[in-house]
CSV table of N, CA, C and O in Angstrom, one decimal:
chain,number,residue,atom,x,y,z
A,237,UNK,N,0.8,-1.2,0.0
A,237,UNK,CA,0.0,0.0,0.0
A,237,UNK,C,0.9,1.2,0.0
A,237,UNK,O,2.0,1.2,0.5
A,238,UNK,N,0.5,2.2,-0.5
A,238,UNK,CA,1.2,3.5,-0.7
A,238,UNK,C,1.3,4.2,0.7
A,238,UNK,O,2.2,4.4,1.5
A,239,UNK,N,0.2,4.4,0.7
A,239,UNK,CA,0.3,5.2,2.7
A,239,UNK,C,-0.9,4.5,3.5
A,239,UNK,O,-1.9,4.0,2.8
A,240,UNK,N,-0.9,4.5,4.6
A,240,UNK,CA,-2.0,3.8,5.4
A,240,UNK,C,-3.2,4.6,5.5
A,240,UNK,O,-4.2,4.2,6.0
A,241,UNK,N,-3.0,5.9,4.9
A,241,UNK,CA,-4.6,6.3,4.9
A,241,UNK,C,-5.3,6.0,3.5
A,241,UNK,O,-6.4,6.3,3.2
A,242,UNK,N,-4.3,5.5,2.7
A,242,UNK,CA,-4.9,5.0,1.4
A,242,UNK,C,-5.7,3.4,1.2
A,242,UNK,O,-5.8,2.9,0.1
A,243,UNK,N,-6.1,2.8,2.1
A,243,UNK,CA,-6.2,1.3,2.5
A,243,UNK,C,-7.3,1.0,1.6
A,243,UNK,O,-7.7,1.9,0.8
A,244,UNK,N,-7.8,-0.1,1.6
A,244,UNK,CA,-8.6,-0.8,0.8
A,244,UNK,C,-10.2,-0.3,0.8
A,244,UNK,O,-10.9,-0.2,-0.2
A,245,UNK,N,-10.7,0.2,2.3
A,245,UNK,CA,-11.9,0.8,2.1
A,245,UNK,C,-11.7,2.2,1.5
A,245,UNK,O,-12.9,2.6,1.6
A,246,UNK,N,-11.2,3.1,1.0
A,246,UNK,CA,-11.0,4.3,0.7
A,246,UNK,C,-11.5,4.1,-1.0
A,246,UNK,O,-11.8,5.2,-1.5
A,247,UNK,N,-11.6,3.0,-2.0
A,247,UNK,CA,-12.0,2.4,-3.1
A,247,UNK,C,-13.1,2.9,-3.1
A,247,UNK,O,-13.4,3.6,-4.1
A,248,UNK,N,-13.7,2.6,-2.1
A,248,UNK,CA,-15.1,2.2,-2.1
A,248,UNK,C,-16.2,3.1,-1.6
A,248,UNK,O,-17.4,2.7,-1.6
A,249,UNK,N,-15.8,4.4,-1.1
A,249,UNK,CA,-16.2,5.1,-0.5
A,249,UNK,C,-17.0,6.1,-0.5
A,249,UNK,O,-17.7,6.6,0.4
A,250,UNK,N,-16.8,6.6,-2.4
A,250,UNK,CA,-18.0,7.0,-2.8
A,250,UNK,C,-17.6,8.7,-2.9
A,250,UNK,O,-18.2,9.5,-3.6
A,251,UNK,N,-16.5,8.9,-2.1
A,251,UNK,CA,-15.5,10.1,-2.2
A,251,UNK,C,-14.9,10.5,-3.1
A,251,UNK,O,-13.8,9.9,-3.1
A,252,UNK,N,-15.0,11.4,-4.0
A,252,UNK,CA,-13.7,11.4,-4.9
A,252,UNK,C,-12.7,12.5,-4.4
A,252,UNK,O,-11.9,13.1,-5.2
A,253,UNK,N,-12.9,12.6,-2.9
A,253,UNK,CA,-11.5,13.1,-2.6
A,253,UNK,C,-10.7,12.2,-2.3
A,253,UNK,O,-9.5,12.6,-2.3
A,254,UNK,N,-10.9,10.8,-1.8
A,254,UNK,CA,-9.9,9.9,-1.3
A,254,UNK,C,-9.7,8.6,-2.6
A,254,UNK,O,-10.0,9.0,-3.7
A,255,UNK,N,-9.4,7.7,-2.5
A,255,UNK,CA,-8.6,6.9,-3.1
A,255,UNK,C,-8.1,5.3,-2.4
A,255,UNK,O,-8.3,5.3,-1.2
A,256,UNK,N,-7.6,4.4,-2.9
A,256,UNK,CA,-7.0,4.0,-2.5
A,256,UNK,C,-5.5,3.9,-3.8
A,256,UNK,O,-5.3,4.2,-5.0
A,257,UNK,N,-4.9,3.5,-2.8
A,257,UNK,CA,-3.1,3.3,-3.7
A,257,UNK,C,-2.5,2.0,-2.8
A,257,UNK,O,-2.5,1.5,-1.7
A,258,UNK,N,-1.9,1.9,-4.5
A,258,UNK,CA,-1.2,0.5,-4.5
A,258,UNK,C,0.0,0.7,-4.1
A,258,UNK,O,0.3,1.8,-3.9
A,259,UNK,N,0.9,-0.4,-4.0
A,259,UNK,CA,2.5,-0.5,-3.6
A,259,UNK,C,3.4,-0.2,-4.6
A,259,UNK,O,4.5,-0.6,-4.5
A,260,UNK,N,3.1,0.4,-5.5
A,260,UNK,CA,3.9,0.9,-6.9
A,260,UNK,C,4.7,-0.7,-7.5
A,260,UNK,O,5.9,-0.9,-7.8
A,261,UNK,N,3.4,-1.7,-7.4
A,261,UNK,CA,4.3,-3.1,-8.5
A,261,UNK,C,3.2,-3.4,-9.4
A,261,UNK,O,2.2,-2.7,-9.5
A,262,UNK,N,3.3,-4.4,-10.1
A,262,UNK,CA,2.4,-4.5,-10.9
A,262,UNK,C,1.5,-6.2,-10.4
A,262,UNK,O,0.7,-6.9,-11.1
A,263,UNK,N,1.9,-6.6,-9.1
A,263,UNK,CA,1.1,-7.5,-9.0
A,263,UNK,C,0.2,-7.4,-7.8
A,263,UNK,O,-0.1,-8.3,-7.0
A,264,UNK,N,-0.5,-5.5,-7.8
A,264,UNK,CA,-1.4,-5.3,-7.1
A,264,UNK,C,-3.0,-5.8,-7.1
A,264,UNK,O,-3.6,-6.2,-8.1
A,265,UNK,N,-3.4,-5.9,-5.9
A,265,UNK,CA,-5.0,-6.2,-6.4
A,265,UNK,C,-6.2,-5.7,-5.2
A,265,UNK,O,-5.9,-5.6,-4.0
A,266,UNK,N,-7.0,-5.5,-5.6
A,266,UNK,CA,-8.3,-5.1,-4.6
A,266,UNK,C,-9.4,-6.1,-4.5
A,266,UNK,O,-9.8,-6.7,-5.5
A,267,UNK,N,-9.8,-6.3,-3.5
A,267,UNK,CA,-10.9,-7.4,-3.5
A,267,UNK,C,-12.0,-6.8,-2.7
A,267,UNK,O,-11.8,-5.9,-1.8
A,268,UNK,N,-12.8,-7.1,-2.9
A,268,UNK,CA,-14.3,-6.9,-2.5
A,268,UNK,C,-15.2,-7.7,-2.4
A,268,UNK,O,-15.8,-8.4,-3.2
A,269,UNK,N,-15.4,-7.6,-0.8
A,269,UNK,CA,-16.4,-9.4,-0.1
A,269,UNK,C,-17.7,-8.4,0.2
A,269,UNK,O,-17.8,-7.4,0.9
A,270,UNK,N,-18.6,-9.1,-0.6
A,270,UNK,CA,-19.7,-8.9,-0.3
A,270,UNK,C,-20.7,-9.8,0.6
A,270,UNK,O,-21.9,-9.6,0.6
A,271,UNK,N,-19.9,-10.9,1.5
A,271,UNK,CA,-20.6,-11.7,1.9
A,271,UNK,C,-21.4,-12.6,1.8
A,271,UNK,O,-21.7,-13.6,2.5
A,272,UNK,N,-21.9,-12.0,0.5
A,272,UNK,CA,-22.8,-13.5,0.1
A,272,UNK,C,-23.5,-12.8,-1.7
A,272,UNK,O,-23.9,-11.7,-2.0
A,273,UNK,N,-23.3,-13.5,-2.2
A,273,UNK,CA,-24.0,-13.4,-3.4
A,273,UNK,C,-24.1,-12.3,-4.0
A,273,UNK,O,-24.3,-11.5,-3.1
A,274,UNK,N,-24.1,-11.5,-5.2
A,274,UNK,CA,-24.7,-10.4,-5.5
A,274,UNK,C,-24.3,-10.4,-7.1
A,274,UNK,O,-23.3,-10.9,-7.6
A,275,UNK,N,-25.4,-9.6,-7.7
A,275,UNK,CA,-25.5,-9.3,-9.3
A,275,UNK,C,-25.1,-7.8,-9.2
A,275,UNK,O,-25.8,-6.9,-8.7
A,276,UNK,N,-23.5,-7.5,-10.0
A,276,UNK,CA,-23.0,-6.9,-10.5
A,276,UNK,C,-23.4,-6.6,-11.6
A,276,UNK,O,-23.5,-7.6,-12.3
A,277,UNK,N,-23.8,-5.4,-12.2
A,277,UNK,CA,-24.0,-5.1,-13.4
A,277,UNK,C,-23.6,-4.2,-14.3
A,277,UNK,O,-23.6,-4.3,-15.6
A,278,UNK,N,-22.9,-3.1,-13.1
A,278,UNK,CA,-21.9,-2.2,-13.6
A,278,UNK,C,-20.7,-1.9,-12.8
A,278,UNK,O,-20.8,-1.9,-11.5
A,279,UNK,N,-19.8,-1.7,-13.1
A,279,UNK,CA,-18.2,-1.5,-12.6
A,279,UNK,C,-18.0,0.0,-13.3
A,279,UNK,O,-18.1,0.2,-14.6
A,280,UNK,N,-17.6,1.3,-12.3
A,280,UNK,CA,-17.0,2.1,-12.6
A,280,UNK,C,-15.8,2.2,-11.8
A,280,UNK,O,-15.7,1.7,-10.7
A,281,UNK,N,-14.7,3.0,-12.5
A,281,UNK,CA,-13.3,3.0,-11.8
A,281,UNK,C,-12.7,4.4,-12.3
A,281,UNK,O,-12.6,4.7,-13.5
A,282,UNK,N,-12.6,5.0,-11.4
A,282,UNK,CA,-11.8,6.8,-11.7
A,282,UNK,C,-10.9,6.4,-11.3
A,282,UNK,O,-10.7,5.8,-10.3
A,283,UNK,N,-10.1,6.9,-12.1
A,283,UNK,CA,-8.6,6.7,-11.9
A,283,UNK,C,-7.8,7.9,-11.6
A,283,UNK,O,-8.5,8.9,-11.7
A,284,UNK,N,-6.4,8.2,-11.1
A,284,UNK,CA,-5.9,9.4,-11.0
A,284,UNK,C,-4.7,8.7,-12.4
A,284,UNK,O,-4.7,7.6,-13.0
A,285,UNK,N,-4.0,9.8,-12.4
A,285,UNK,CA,-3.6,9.8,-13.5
A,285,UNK,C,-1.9,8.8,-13.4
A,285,UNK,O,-1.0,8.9,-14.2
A,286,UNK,N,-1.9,8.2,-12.6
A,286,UNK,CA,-1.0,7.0,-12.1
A,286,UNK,C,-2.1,5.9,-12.0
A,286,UNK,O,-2.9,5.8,-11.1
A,287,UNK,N,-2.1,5.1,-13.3
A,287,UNK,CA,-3.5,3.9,-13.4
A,287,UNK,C,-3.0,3.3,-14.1
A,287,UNK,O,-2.1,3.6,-14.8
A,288,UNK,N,-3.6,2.1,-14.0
A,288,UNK,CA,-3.1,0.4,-14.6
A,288,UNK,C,-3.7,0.7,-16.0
A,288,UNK,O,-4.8,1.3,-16.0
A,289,UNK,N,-3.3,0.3,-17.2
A,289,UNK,CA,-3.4,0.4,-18.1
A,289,UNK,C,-3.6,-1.5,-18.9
A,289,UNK,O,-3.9,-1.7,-20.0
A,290,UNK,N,-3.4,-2.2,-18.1
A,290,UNK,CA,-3.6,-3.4,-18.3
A,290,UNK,C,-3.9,-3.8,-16.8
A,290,UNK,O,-3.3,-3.8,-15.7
A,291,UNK,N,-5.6,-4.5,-17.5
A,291,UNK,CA,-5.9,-5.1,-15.6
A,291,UNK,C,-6.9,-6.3,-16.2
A,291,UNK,O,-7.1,-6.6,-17.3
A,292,UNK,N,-7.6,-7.0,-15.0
A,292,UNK,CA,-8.7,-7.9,-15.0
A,292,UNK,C,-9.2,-7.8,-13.9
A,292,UNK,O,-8.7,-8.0,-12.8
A,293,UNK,N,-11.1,-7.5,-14.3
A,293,UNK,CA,-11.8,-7.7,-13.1
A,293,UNK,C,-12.3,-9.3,-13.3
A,293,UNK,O,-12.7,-9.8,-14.4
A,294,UNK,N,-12.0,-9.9,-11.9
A,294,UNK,CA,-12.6,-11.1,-12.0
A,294,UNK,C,-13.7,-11.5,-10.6
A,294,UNK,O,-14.0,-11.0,-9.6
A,295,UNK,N,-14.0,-12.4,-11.0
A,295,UNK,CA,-15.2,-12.9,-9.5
A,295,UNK,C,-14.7,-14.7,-9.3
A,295,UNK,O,-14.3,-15.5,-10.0
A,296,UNK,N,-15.0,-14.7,-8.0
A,296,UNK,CA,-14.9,-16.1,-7.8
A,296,UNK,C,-16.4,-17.0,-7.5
A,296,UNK,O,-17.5,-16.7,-7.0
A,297,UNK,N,-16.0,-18.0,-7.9
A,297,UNK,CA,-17.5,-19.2,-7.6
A,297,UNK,C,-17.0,-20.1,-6.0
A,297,UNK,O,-16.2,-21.0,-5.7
A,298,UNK,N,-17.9,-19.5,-5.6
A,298,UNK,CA,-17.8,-20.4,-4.2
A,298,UNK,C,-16.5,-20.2,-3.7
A,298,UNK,O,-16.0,-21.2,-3.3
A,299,UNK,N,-15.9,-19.3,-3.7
A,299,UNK,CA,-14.2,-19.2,-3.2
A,299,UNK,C,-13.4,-19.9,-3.5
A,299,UNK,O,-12.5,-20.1,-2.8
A,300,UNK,N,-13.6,-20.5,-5.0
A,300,UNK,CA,-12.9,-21.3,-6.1
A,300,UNK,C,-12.0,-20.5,-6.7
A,300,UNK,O,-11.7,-19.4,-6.3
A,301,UNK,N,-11.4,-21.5,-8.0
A,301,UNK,CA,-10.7,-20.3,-8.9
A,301,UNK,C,-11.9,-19.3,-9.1
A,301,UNK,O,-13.1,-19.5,-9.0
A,302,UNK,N,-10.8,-17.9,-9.7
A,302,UNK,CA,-11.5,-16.9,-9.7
A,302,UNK,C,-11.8,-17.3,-11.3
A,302,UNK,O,-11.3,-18.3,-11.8
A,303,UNK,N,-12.8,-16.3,-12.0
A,303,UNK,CA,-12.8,-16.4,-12.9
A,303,UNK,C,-12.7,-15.1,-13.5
A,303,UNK,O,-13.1,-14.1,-12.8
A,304,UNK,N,-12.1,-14.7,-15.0
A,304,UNK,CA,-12.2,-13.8,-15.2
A,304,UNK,C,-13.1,-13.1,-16.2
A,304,UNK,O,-13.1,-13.7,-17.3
A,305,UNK,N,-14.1,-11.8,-16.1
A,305,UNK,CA,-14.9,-11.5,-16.5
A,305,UNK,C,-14.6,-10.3,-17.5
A,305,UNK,O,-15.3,-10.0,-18.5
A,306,UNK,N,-13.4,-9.7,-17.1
A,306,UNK,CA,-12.9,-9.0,-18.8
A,306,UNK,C,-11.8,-8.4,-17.9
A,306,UNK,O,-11.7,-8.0,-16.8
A,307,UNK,N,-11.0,-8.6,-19.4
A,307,UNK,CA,-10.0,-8.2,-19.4
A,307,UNK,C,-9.6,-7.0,-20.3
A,307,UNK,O,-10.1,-6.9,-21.4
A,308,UNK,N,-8.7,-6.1,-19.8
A,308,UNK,CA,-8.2,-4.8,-19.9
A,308,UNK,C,-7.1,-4.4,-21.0
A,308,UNK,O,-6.0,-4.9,-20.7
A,309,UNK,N,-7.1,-3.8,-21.9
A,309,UNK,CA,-5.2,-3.8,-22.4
A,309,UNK,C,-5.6,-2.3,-23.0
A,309,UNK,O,-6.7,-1.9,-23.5
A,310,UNK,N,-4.1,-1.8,-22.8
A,310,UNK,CA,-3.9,-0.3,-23.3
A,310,UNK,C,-5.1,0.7,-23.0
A,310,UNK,O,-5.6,1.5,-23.8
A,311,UNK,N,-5.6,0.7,-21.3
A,311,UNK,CA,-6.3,1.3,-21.1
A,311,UNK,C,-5.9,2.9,-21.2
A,311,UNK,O,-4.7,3.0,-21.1
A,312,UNK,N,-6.5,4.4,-21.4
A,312,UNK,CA,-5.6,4.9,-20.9
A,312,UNK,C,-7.1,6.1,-20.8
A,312,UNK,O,-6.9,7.3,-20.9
A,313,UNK,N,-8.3,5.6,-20.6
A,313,UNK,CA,-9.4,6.2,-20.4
A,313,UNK,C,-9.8,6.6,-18.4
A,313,UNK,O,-9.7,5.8,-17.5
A,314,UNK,N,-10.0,7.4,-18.4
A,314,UNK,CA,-10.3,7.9,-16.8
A,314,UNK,C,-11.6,9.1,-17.0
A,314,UNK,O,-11.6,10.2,-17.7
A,315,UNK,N,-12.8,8.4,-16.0
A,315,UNK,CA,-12.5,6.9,-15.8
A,315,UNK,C,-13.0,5.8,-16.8
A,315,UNK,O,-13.3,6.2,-17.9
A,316,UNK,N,-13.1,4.6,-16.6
A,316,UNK,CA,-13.6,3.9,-16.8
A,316,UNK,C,-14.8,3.2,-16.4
A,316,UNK,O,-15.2,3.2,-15.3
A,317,UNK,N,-15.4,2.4,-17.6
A,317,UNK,CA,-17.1,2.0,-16.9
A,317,UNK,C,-17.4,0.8,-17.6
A,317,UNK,O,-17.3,1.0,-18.8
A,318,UNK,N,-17.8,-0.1,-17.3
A,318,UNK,CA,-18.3,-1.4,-17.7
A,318,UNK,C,-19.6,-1.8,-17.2
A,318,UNK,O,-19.9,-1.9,-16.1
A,319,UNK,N,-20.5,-2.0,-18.5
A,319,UNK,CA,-22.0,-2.0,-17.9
A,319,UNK,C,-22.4,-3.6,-18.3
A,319,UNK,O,-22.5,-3.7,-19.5
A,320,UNK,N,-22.6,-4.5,-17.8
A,320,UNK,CA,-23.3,-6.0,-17.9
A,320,UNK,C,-24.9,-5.6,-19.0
A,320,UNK,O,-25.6,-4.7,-18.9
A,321,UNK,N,-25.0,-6.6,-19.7
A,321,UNK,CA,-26.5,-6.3,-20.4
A,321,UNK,C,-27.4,-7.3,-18.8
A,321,UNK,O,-27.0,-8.3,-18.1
A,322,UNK,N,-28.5,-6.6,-18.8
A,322,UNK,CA,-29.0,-7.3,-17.5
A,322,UNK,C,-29.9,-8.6,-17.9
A,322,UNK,O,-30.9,-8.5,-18.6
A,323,UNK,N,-29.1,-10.3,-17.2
A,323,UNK,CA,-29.6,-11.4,-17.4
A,323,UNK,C,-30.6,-11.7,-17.9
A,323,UNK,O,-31.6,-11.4,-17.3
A,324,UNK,N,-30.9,-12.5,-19.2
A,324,UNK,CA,-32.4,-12.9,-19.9
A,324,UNK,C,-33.3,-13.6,-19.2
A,324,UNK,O,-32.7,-14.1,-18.2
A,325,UNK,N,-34.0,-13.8,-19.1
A,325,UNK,CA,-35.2,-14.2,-18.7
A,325,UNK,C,-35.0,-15.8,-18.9
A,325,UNK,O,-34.2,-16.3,-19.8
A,326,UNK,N,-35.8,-16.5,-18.0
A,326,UNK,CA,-35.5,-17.9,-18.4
A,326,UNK,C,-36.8,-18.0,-19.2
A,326,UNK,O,-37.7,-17.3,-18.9
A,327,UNK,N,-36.8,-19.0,-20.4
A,327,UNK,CA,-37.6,-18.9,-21.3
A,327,UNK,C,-39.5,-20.4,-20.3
A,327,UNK,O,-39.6,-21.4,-19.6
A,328,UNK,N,-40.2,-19.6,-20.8
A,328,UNK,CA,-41.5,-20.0,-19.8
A,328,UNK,C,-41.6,-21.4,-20.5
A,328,UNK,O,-41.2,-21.6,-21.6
A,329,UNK,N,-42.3,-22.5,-19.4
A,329,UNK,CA,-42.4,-23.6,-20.1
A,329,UNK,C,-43.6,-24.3,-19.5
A,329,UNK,O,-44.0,-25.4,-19.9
């Protein structure tokens, strides 16, 4: 971590005065436990102008391997936003 007031909840916080920061390597990562289940549909990420330019968001199954859900290259947009199309319908029978 960069400084300790930069920690993992500071991501998430909804502030765009605060932040979190990484250890300046490239095999950083952020995780996020939601305790139990939940439908993700959109991912936004503001970046400051020191940002990963190649990344992957992924999720895990049952605290299995993770899986990955997209992957990143030659990012250099701030910020960034990924919107899921929202799940089909199971067809009636």
């Amino acid at each position: 971590m960069e400084r300790g007031d930069l920690n993992g909840a500071q991501a998430i916080n909804k502030q765009d005065t605060s932040r979190w920061g990484s250890a300046f390597t490239d095999n950083e990562w952020l995780t996020l436990d939601y305790r139990s289940s939940v439908n993700i549909s959109r991912v936004r990420i503001n970046w400051e102008n020191a940002h990963a330019t190649t990344y992957l968001l992924q999720r895990p199954e049952d605290n299995t391997p993770w899986t990955t859900t997209k992957t990143v290259g030659n990012n250099n947009s701030l910020p960034t936003a990924f919107q899921q199309p929202p799940p089909r319908p199971s067809p009636s029978r």
